[in-house]
Short mmCIF file of the C-alpha atoms (twelve columns), coordinates in Angstrom:
data_MODEL
# 
_entry.id   MODEL 
# 
loop_
_atom_site.group_PDB 
_atom_site.id 
_atom_site.type_symbol 
_atom_site.label_atom_id 
_atom_site.label_alt_id 
_atom_site.label_comp_id 
_atom_site.label_asym_id 
_atom_site.label_seq_id 
_atom_site.Cartn_x 
_atom_site.Cartn_y 
_atom_site.Cartn_z 
_atom_site.pdbx_PDB_model_num 
ATOM 1   C CA . UNK A 1   49.996 155.740 79.230 1 
ATOM 2   C CA . UNK A 2   46.521 155.855 80.709 1 
ATOM 3   C CA . UNK A 3   42.972 155.274 79.492 1 
ATOM 4   C CA . UNK A 4   40.143 157.401 80.817 1 
ATOM 5   C CA . UNK A 5   36.507 158.122 80.030 1 
ATOM 6   C CA . UNK A 6   35.188 161.668 80.455 1 
ATOM 7   C CA . UNK A 7   31.460 162.357 80.513 1 
ATOM 8   C CA . UNK A 8   29.848 165.749 81.200 1 
ATOM 9   C CA . UNK A 9   26.060 165.847 80.844 1 
ATOM 10  C CA . UNK A 10  25.477 169.517 81.638 1 
ATOM 11  C CA . UNK A 11  25.687 172.447 79.263 1 
ATOM 12  C CA . UNK A 12  27.898 175.506 79.737 1 
ATOM 13  C CA . UNK A 13  30.504 173.795 81.892 1 
ATOM 14  C CA . UNK A 14  32.690 176.873 81.510 1 
ATOM 15  C CA . UNK A 15  36.333 177.584 80.769 1 
ATOM 16  C CA . UNK A 16  38.811 174.894 81.755 1 
ATOM 17  C CA . UNK A 17  42.141 175.571 83.410 1 
ATOM 18  C CA . UNK A 18  44.899 175.689 80.732 1 
ATOM 19  C CA . UNK A 19  46.768 172.388 80.480 1 
ATOM 20  C CA . UNK A 20  50.448 172.276 79.652 1 
ATOM 21  C CA . UNK A 21  52.008 168.821 79.846 1 
ATOM 22  C CA . UNK A 22  54.602 166.998 77.796 1 
ATOM 23  C CA . UNK A 23  52.028 164.567 76.437 1 
ATOM 24  C CA . UNK A 24  49.356 163.901 73.827 1 
ATOM 25  C CA . UNK A 25  45.678 163.113 74.384 1 
ATOM 26  C CA . UNK A 26  43.876 160.873 71.874 1 
ATOM 27  C CA . UNK A 27  40.127 161.452 72.277 1 
ATOM 28  C CA . UNK A 28  37.341 159.409 70.676 1 
ATOM 29  C CA . UNK A 29  34.069 161.371 70.633 1 
ATOM 30  C CA . UNK A 30  31.167 159.243 71.882 1 
ATOM 31  C CA . UNK A 31  28.636 162.007 71.284 1 
ATOM 32  C CA . UNK A 32  28.404 165.079 69.074 1 
ATOM 33  C CA . UNK A 33  30.002 168.048 70.846 1 
ATOM 34  C CA . UNK A 34  30.616 170.927 68.449 1 
ATOM 35  C CA . UNK A 35  29.702 174.020 70.488 1 
ATOM 36  C CA . UNK A 36  32.910 174.973 72.293 1 
ATOM 37  C CA . UNK A 37  35.916 177.246 71.896 1 
ATOM 38  C CA . UNK A 38  39.499 176.015 71.907 1 
ATOM 39  C CA . UNK A 39  42.494 178.083 72.988 1 
ATOM 40  C CA . UNK A 40  46.194 177.244 72.579 1 
ATOM 41  C CA . UNK A 41  48.446 179.476 74.647 1 
ATOM 42  C CA . UNK A 42  45.588 181.981 74.827 1 
ATOM 43  C CA . UNK A 43  45.125 182.049 71.037 1 
ATOM 44  C CA . UNK A 44  41.627 181.182 69.795 1 
ATOM 45  C CA . UNK A 45  41.350 178.173 67.455 1 
ATOM 46  C CA . UNK A 46  38.034 177.364 65.757 1 
ATOM 47  C CA . UNK A 47  37.184 173.693 66.367 1 
ATOM 48  C CA . UNK A 48  36.030 171.647 63.388 1 
ATOM 49  C CA . UNK A 49  34.384 168.236 63.476 1 
ATOM 50  C CA . UNK A 50  33.870 166.608 66.878 1 
ATOM 51  C CA . UNK A 51  31.001 164.469 65.673 1 
ATOM 52  C CA . UNK A 52  30.312 161.132 67.344 1 
ATOM 53  C CA . UNK A 53  32.831 158.512 66.188 1 
ATOM 54  C CA . UNK A 54  35.540 161.024 65.278 1 
ATOM 55  C CA . UNK A 55  38.969 161.198 66.921 1 
ATOM 56  C CA . UNK A 56  40.888 164.288 68.010 1 
ATOM 57  C CA . UNK A 57  44.597 164.484 68.824 1 
ATOM 58  C CA . UNK A 58  45.534 167.143 71.373 1 
ATOM 59  C CA . UNK A 59  49.141 168.235 71.901 1 
ATOM 60  C CA . UNK A 60  49.070 169.153 75.586 1 
ATOM 61  C CA . UNK A 61  52.348 171.048 75.281 1 
ATOM 62  C CA . UNK A 62  50.345 173.834 73.598 1 
ATOM 63  C CA . UNK A 63  48.758 175.008 76.882 1 
ATOM 64  C CA . UNK A 64  45.244 174.084 75.794 1 
ATOM 65  C CA . UNK A 65  42.033 175.390 77.341 1 
ATOM 66  C CA . UNK A 66  38.389 175.113 76.305 1 
ATOM 67  C CA . UNK A 67  35.179 177.034 76.845 1 
ATOM 68  C CA . UNK A 68  32.645 174.224 76.960 1 
ATOM 69  C CA . UNK A 69  29.007 174.816 76.056 1 
ATOM 70  C CA . UNK A 70  27.913 171.439 74.664 1 
ATOM 71  C CA . UNK A 71  27.862 168.351 76.897 1 
ATOM 72  C CA . UNK A 72  30.629 165.941 75.944 1 
ATOM 73  C CA . UNK A 73  31.505 162.263 76.277 1 
ATOM 74  C CA . UNK A 74  34.829 160.781 75.140 1 
ATOM 75  C CA . UNK A 75  37.205 157.886 75.697 1 
ATOM 76  C CA . UNK A 76  40.798 159.063 75.841 1 
ATOM 77  C CA . UNK A 77  44.305 157.678 75.728 1 
ATOM 78  C CA . UNK A 78  46.847 159.830 77.550 1 
ATOM 79  C CA . UNK A 79  50.280 159.370 75.943 1 
ATOM 80  C CA . UNK A 80  53.288 161.029 77.617 1 
ATOM 81  C CA . UNK A 81  55.976 162.092 75.160 1 
ATOM 82  C CA . UNK A 82  58.425 159.828 76.976 1 
ATOM 83  C CA . UNK A 83  56.191 156.860 76.085 1 
ATOM 84  C CA . UNK A 84  56.671 157.630 72.384 1 
ATOM 85  C CA . UNK A 85  60.429 157.845 72.895 1 
ATOM 86  C CA . UNK A 86  60.387 154.542 74.790 1 
ATOM 87  C CA . UNK A 87  58.953 152.764 71.762 1 
ATOM 88  C CA . UNK A 88  62.168 153.533 69.920 1 
ATOM 89  C CA . UNK A 89  64.286 152.500 72.886 1 
ATOM 90  C CA . UNK A 90  62.397 149.199 73.011 1 
ATOM 91  C CA . UNK A 91  63.059 148.486 69.355 1 
ATOM 92  C CA . UNK A 92  59.385 148.553 68.372 1 
ATOM 93  C CA . UNK A 93  59.949 151.311 65.802 1 
ATOM 94  C CA . UNK A 94  63.056 152.251 63.793 1 
ATOM 95  C CA . UNK A 95  63.563 155.646 65.434 1 
ATOM 96  C CA . UNK A 96  62.099 157.912 68.083 1 
ATOM 97  C CA . UNK A 97  58.763 159.585 67.452 1 
ATOM 98  C CA . UNK A 98  58.886 163.279 68.244 1 
ATOM 99  C CA . UNK A 99  55.423 164.352 67.075 1 
ATOM 100 C CA . UNK A 100 51.970 163.068 66.162 1 
ATOM 101 C CA . UNK A 101 50.794 164.852 63.018 1 
ATOM 102 C CA . UNK A 102 47.367 166.415 63.450 1 
ATOM 103 C CA . UNK A 103 45.272 169.504 62.790 1 
ATOM 104 C CA . UNK A 104 44.932 171.587 65.935 1 
ATOM 105 C CA . UNK A 105 41.233 171.772 66.730 1 
ATOM 106 C CA . UNK A 106 40.328 169.213 64.066 1 
ATOM 107 C CA . UNK A 107 39.237 165.578 64.036 1 
ATOM 108 C CA . UNK A 108 39.683 162.507 61.842 1 
ATOM 109 C CA . UNK A 109 37.695 159.352 61.214 1 
ATOM 110 C CA . UNK A 110 40.003 156.523 62.198 1 
ATOM 111 C CA . UNK A 111 38.223 153.167 62.584 1 
ATOM 112 C CA . UNK A 112 41.279 151.508 64.160 1 
ATOM 113 C CA . UNK A 113 41.509 154.076 66.956 1 
ATOM 114 C CA . UNK A 114 37.715 154.000 67.339 1 
ATOM 115 C CA . UNK A 115 37.482 150.230 67.729 1 
ATOM 116 C CA . UNK A 116 40.486 149.923 70.045 1 
ATOM 117 C CA . UNK A 117 39.292 152.687 72.358 1 
ATOM 118 C CA . UNK A 118 35.748 151.285 72.365 1 
ATOM 119 C CA . UNK A 119 37.160 147.915 73.439 1 
ATOM 120 C CA . UNK A 120 38.273 149.626 76.665 1 
ATOM 121 C CA . UNK A 121 34.764 150.679 77.753 1 
ATOM 122 C CA . UNK A 122 33.958 147.474 79.693 1 
ATOM 123 C CA . UNK A 123 37.326 147.703 81.433 1 
ATOM 124 C CA . UNK A 124 36.778 151.358 82.361 1 
ATOM 125 C CA . UNK A 125 33.298 150.518 83.652 1 
ATOM 126 C CA . UNK A 126 34.675 147.723 85.894 1 
ATOM 127 C CA . UNK A 127 38.307 148.593 86.682 1 
ATOM 128 C CA . UNK A 128 38.413 146.023 89.483 1 
ATOM 129 C CA . UNK A 129 38.073 143.324 86.810 1 
ATOM 130 C CA . UNK A 130 40.876 144.761 84.677 1 
ATOM 131 C CA . UNK A 131 43.262 142.373 82.970 1 
ATOM 132 C CA . UNK A 132 46.631 144.099 82.901 1 
ATOM 133 C CA . UNK A 133 47.658 142.034 79.888 1 
ATOM 134 C CA . UNK A 134 44.557 143.152 77.983 1 
ATOM 135 C CA . UNK A 135 45.150 146.830 78.784 1 
ATOM 136 C CA . UNK A 136 48.808 146.490 77.758 1 
ATOM 137 C CA . UNK A 137 47.730 144.764 74.546 1 
ATOM 138 C CA . UNK A 138 45.330 147.561 73.558 1 
ATOM 139 C CA . UNK A 139 47.812 150.284 74.527 1 
ATOM 140 C CA . UNK A 140 50.556 148.670 72.450 1 
ATOM 141 C CA . UNK A 141 48.266 148.223 69.437 1 
ATOM 142 C CA . UNK A 142 47.181 151.874 69.650 1 
ATOM 143 C CA . UNK A 143 50.749 153.097 70.035 1 
ATOM 144 C CA . UNK A 144 51.954 151.208 66.981 1 
ATOM 145 C CA . UNK A 145 48.997 152.438 64.921 1 
ATOM 146 C CA . UNK A 146 49.549 156.048 66.024 1 
ATOM 147 C CA . UNK A 147 53.265 155.765 65.238 1 
ATOM 148 C CA . UNK A 148 52.645 154.453 61.748 1 
ATOM 149 C CA . UNK A 149 49.802 156.784 60.787 1 
ATOM 150 C CA . UNK A 150 50.583 160.023 62.613 1 
ATOM 151 C CA . UNK A 151 54.195 159.756 63.774 1 
ATOM 152 C CA . UNK A 152 57.416 160.769 62.041 1 
ATOM 153 C CA . UNK A 153 57.975 157.154 61.010 1 
ATOM 154 C CA . UNK A 154 57.742 156.401 57.312 1 
ATOM 155 C CA . UNK A 155 57.185 152.667 57.702 1 
ATOM 156 C CA . UNK A 156 57.175 150.235 60.587 1 
ATOM 157 C CA . UNK A 157 59.312 147.101 60.351 1 
ATOM 158 C CA . UNK A 158 57.807 144.083 58.655 1 
ATOM 159 C CA . UNK A 159 56.327 141.419 60.849 1 
ATOM 160 C CA . UNK A 160 58.916 138.981 62.119 1 
ATOM 161 C CA . UNK A 161 58.812 135.541 60.554 1 
ATOM 162 C CA . UNK A 162 58.226 132.591 62.874 1 
ATOM 163 C CA . UNK A 163 56.922 132.390 66.399 1 
ATOM 164 C CA . UNK A 164 58.637 132.037 69.744 1 
ATOM 165 C CA . UNK A 165 61.544 129.704 70.235 1 
ATOM 166 C CA . UNK A 166 60.555 126.640 72.321 1 
ATOM 167 C CA . UNK A 167 62.344 127.983 75.403 1 
ATOM 168 C CA . UNK A 168 60.631 131.364 75.026 1 
ATOM 169 C CA . UNK A 169 57.159 129.852 74.711 1 
ATOM 170 C CA . UNK A 170 57.840 127.603 77.693 1 
ATOM 171 C CA . UNK A 171 59.130 130.483 79.826 1 
ATOM 172 C CA . UNK A 172 56.204 132.766 78.949 1 
ATOM 173 C CA . UNK A 173 53.620 130.097 79.733 1 
ATOM 174 C CA . UNK A 174 55.354 129.168 82.988 1 
ATOM 175 C CA . UNK A 175 55.350 132.825 84.049 1 
ATOM 176 C CA . UNK A 176 51.633 133.172 83.300 1 
ATOM 177 C CA . UNK A 177 50.863 129.920 85.121 1 
ATOM 178 C CA . UNK A 178 52.797 131.166 88.155 1 
ATOM 179 C CA . UNK A 179 50.808 134.413 88.119 1 
ATOM 180 C CA . UNK A 180 47.409 132.967 87.256 1 
ATOM 181 C CA . UNK A 181 45.851 134.444 90.421 1 
ATOM 182 C CA . UNK A 182 47.386 137.914 90.121 1 
ATOM 183 C CA . UNK A 183 48.249 140.657 87.657 1 
ATOM 184 C CA . UNK A 184 50.994 140.347 85.058 1 
ATOM 185 C CA . UNK A 185 52.244 142.923 82.571 1 
ATOM 186 C CA . UNK A 186 53.125 142.474 78.933 1 
ATOM 187 C CA . UNK A 187 56.489 144.071 79.629 1 
ATOM 188 C CA . UNK A 188 57.349 141.381 82.184 1 
ATOM 189 C CA . UNK A 189 56.478 138.626 79.710 1 
ATOM 190 C CA . UNK A 190 58.448 140.227 76.887 1 
ATOM 191 C CA . UNK A 191 61.491 140.742 79.110 1 
ATOM 192 C CA . UNK A 192 61.400 137.117 80.204 1 
ATOM 193 C CA . UNK A 193 61.874 136.180 76.542 1 
ATOM 194 C CA . UNK A 194 64.419 138.952 75.804 1 
ATOM 195 C CA . UNK A 195 62.069 140.520 73.229 1 
ATOM 196 C CA . UNK A 196 60.341 143.846 72.688 1 
ATOM 197 C CA . UNK A 197 56.648 143.905 73.578 1 
ATOM 198 C CA . UNK A 198 55.640 144.168 69.919 1 
ATOM 199 C CA . UNK A 199 57.869 141.273 68.839 1 
ATOM 200 C CA . UNK A 200 56.732 139.125 71.765 1 
ATOM 201 C CA . UNK A 201 53.025 139.753 71.158 1 
ATOM 202 C CA . UNK A 202 53.236 138.864 67.472 1 
ATOM 203 C CA . UNK A 203 55.436 135.809 68.046 1 
ATOM 204 C CA . UNK A 204 53.260 134.514 70.909 1 
ATOM 205 C CA . UNK A 205 50.129 134.753 68.772 1 
ATOM 206 C CA . UNK A 206 51.891 132.967 65.917 1 
ATOM 207 C CA . UNK A 207 53.019 130.170 68.231 1 
ATOM 208 C CA . UNK A 208 49.767 129.686 70.157 1 
ATOM 209 C CA . UNK A 209 47.042 131.218 68.004 1 
ATOM 210 C CA . UNK A 210 46.064 133.507 70.896 1 
ATOM 211 C CA . UNK A 211 47.106 136.865 72.298 1 
ATOM 212 C CA . UNK A 212 48.812 136.532 75.718 1 
ATOM 213 C CA . UNK A 213 45.781 137.877 77.623 1 
ATOM 214 C CA . UNK A 214 43.516 135.394 75.786 1 
ATOM 215 C CA . UNK A 215 45.803 132.473 76.608 1 
ATOM 216 C CA . UNK A 216 45.883 133.484 80.287 1 
ATOM 217 C CA . UNK A 217 42.101 133.831 80.372 1 
ATOM 218 C CA . UNK A 218 41.668 130.327 78.956 1 
ATOM 219 C CA . UNK A 219 44.108 128.906 81.506 1 
ATOM 220 C CA . UNK A 220 42.171 130.577 84.309 1 
ATOM 221 C CA . UNK A 221 38.978 128.987 83.010 1 
ATOM 222 C CA . UNK A 222 40.713 125.588 82.746 1 
ATOM 223 C CA . UNK A 223 41.887 125.876 86.359 1 
ATOM 224 C CA . UNK A 224 38.396 126.918 87.404 1 
ATOM 225 C CA . UNK A 225 36.949 123.795 85.755 1 
ATOM 226 C CA . UNK A 226 39.369 121.616 87.732 1 
ATOM 227 C CA . UNK A 227 38.279 123.280 90.973 1 
ATOM 228 C CA . UNK A 228 34.584 123.164 90.043 1 
ATOM 229 C CA . UNK A 229 34.841 119.397 89.747 1 
ATOM 230 C CA . UNK A 230 35.482 119.416 93.509 1 
ATOM 231 C CA . UNK A 231 31.989 120.213 94.750 1 
ATOM 232 C CA . UNK A 232 33.093 121.366 98.205 1 
ATOM 233 C CA . UNK A 233 34.885 124.496 96.930 1 
ATOM 234 C CA . UNK A 234 32.736 127.630 96.827 1 
ATOM 235 C CA . UNK A 235 32.449 129.737 93.681 1 
ATOM 236 C CA . UNK A 236 33.859 132.728 95.564 1 
ATOM 237 C CA . UNK A 237 36.978 130.784 96.532 1 
ATOM 238 C CA . UNK A 238 37.436 129.529 92.974 1 
ATOM 239 C CA . UNK A 239 37.101 133.077 91.655 1 
ATOM 240 C CA . UNK A 240 39.836 134.269 94.022 1 
ATOM 241 C CA . UNK A 241 42.210 131.387 93.288 1 
ATOM 242 C CA . UNK A 242 41.834 131.828 89.527 1 
ATOM 243 C CA . UNK A 243 42.548 135.564 89.492 1 
ATOM 244 C CA . UNK A 244 39.033 136.973 89.051 1 
ATOM 245 C CA . UNK A 245 37.936 140.113 90.885 1 
ATOM 246 C CA . UNK A 246 34.935 138.416 92.524 1 
ATOM 247 C CA . UNK A 247 32.315 135.750 91.958 1 
ATOM 248 C CA . UNK A 248 30.250 137.866 89.531 1 
ATOM 249 C CA . UNK A 249 33.347 138.616 87.432 1 
ATOM 250 C CA . UNK A 250 34.171 134.909 87.386 1 
ATOM 251 C CA . UNK A 251 30.604 134.012 86.351 1 
ATOM 252 C CA . UNK A 252 30.573 136.494 83.451 1 
ATOM 253 C CA . UNK A 253 33.986 135.389 82.177 1 
ATOM 254 C CA . UNK A 254 33.107 131.684 82.462 1 
ATOM 255 C CA . UNK A 255 29.788 132.185 80.686 1 
ATOM 256 C CA . UNK A 256 31.479 134.112 77.866 1 
ATOM 257 C CA . UNK A 257 34.101 131.407 77.254 1 
ATOM 258 C CA . UNK A 258 32.224 128.194 78.093 1 
ATOM 259 C CA . UNK A 259 28.647 129.157 77.240 1 
ATOM 260 C CA . UNK A 260 27.105 128.248 80.610 1 
ATOM 261 C CA . UNK A 261 27.511 129.564 84.154 1 
ATOM 262 C CA . UNK A 262 30.001 127.895 86.537 1 
ATOM 263 C CA . UNK A 263 27.143 126.658 88.731 1 
ATOM 264 C CA . UNK A 264 25.372 125.014 85.794 1 
ATOM 265 C CA . UNK A 265 28.624 123.534 84.481 1 
ATOM 266 C CA . UNK A 266 29.345 122.028 87.914 1 
ATOM 267 C CA . UNK A 267 25.860 120.491 88.122 1 
ATOM 268 C CA . UNK A 268 26.323 118.963 84.671 1 
ATOM 269 C CA . UNK A 269 29.646 117.427 85.728 1 
ATOM 270 C CA . UNK A 270 28.141 115.967 88.895 1 
ATOM 271 C CA . UNK A 271 25.174 114.330 87.151 1 
# 
């Protein structure tokens, strides 16, 4: 699965090349874009909706093409069909999802999809600062929501009772500590505990009160504080050793969590 943001400011962009892929595209409209024609396999379909804040589901197996006249701006989630099947293989849903129910050329108002896709805008704007755990977390949440609301799944399993077993919590935290300066996927964490991603995410939050990406972010900040107490270490070096993209990324993250910049926090500690 992939997130992407598409923004075309000019009018009359023209007819797009027909797309035929074994995948779905979930598109959140960031601006009103109603003046266009939609074609599926060469057959004209009258679009309806496409106001700002509405979501469209496109089945890319239908050989879709558009004749674009309005400018458009959207955040999208690209979902290969095999990703839907994998959710069943992983045990996150009771059976494989074959379809996502939708009206071809239509839109819906779905606040869950809207808010989750909007949460990806900062990440898409600064991909070098991307937290893989955060992206995995949003993708999993969207997938489960899409499965329950639009998939051929009557009801998702109830939430598991209880959190992680002590050995699972210990193993997950040790793995995140060992990878504090590099990327780590949700799948790797779940596999280390012999759980599906959905089960692991819920159980980890129940055990710690935080999502995995939040726990890792707090540990990075804690490590940064330890290094800041040593006045000879530069902020750039601390940023690198704690897994931040650069010094500016480190400063923004530290300010968001702690409430002051790393430089100011260090001066306070040295007073």
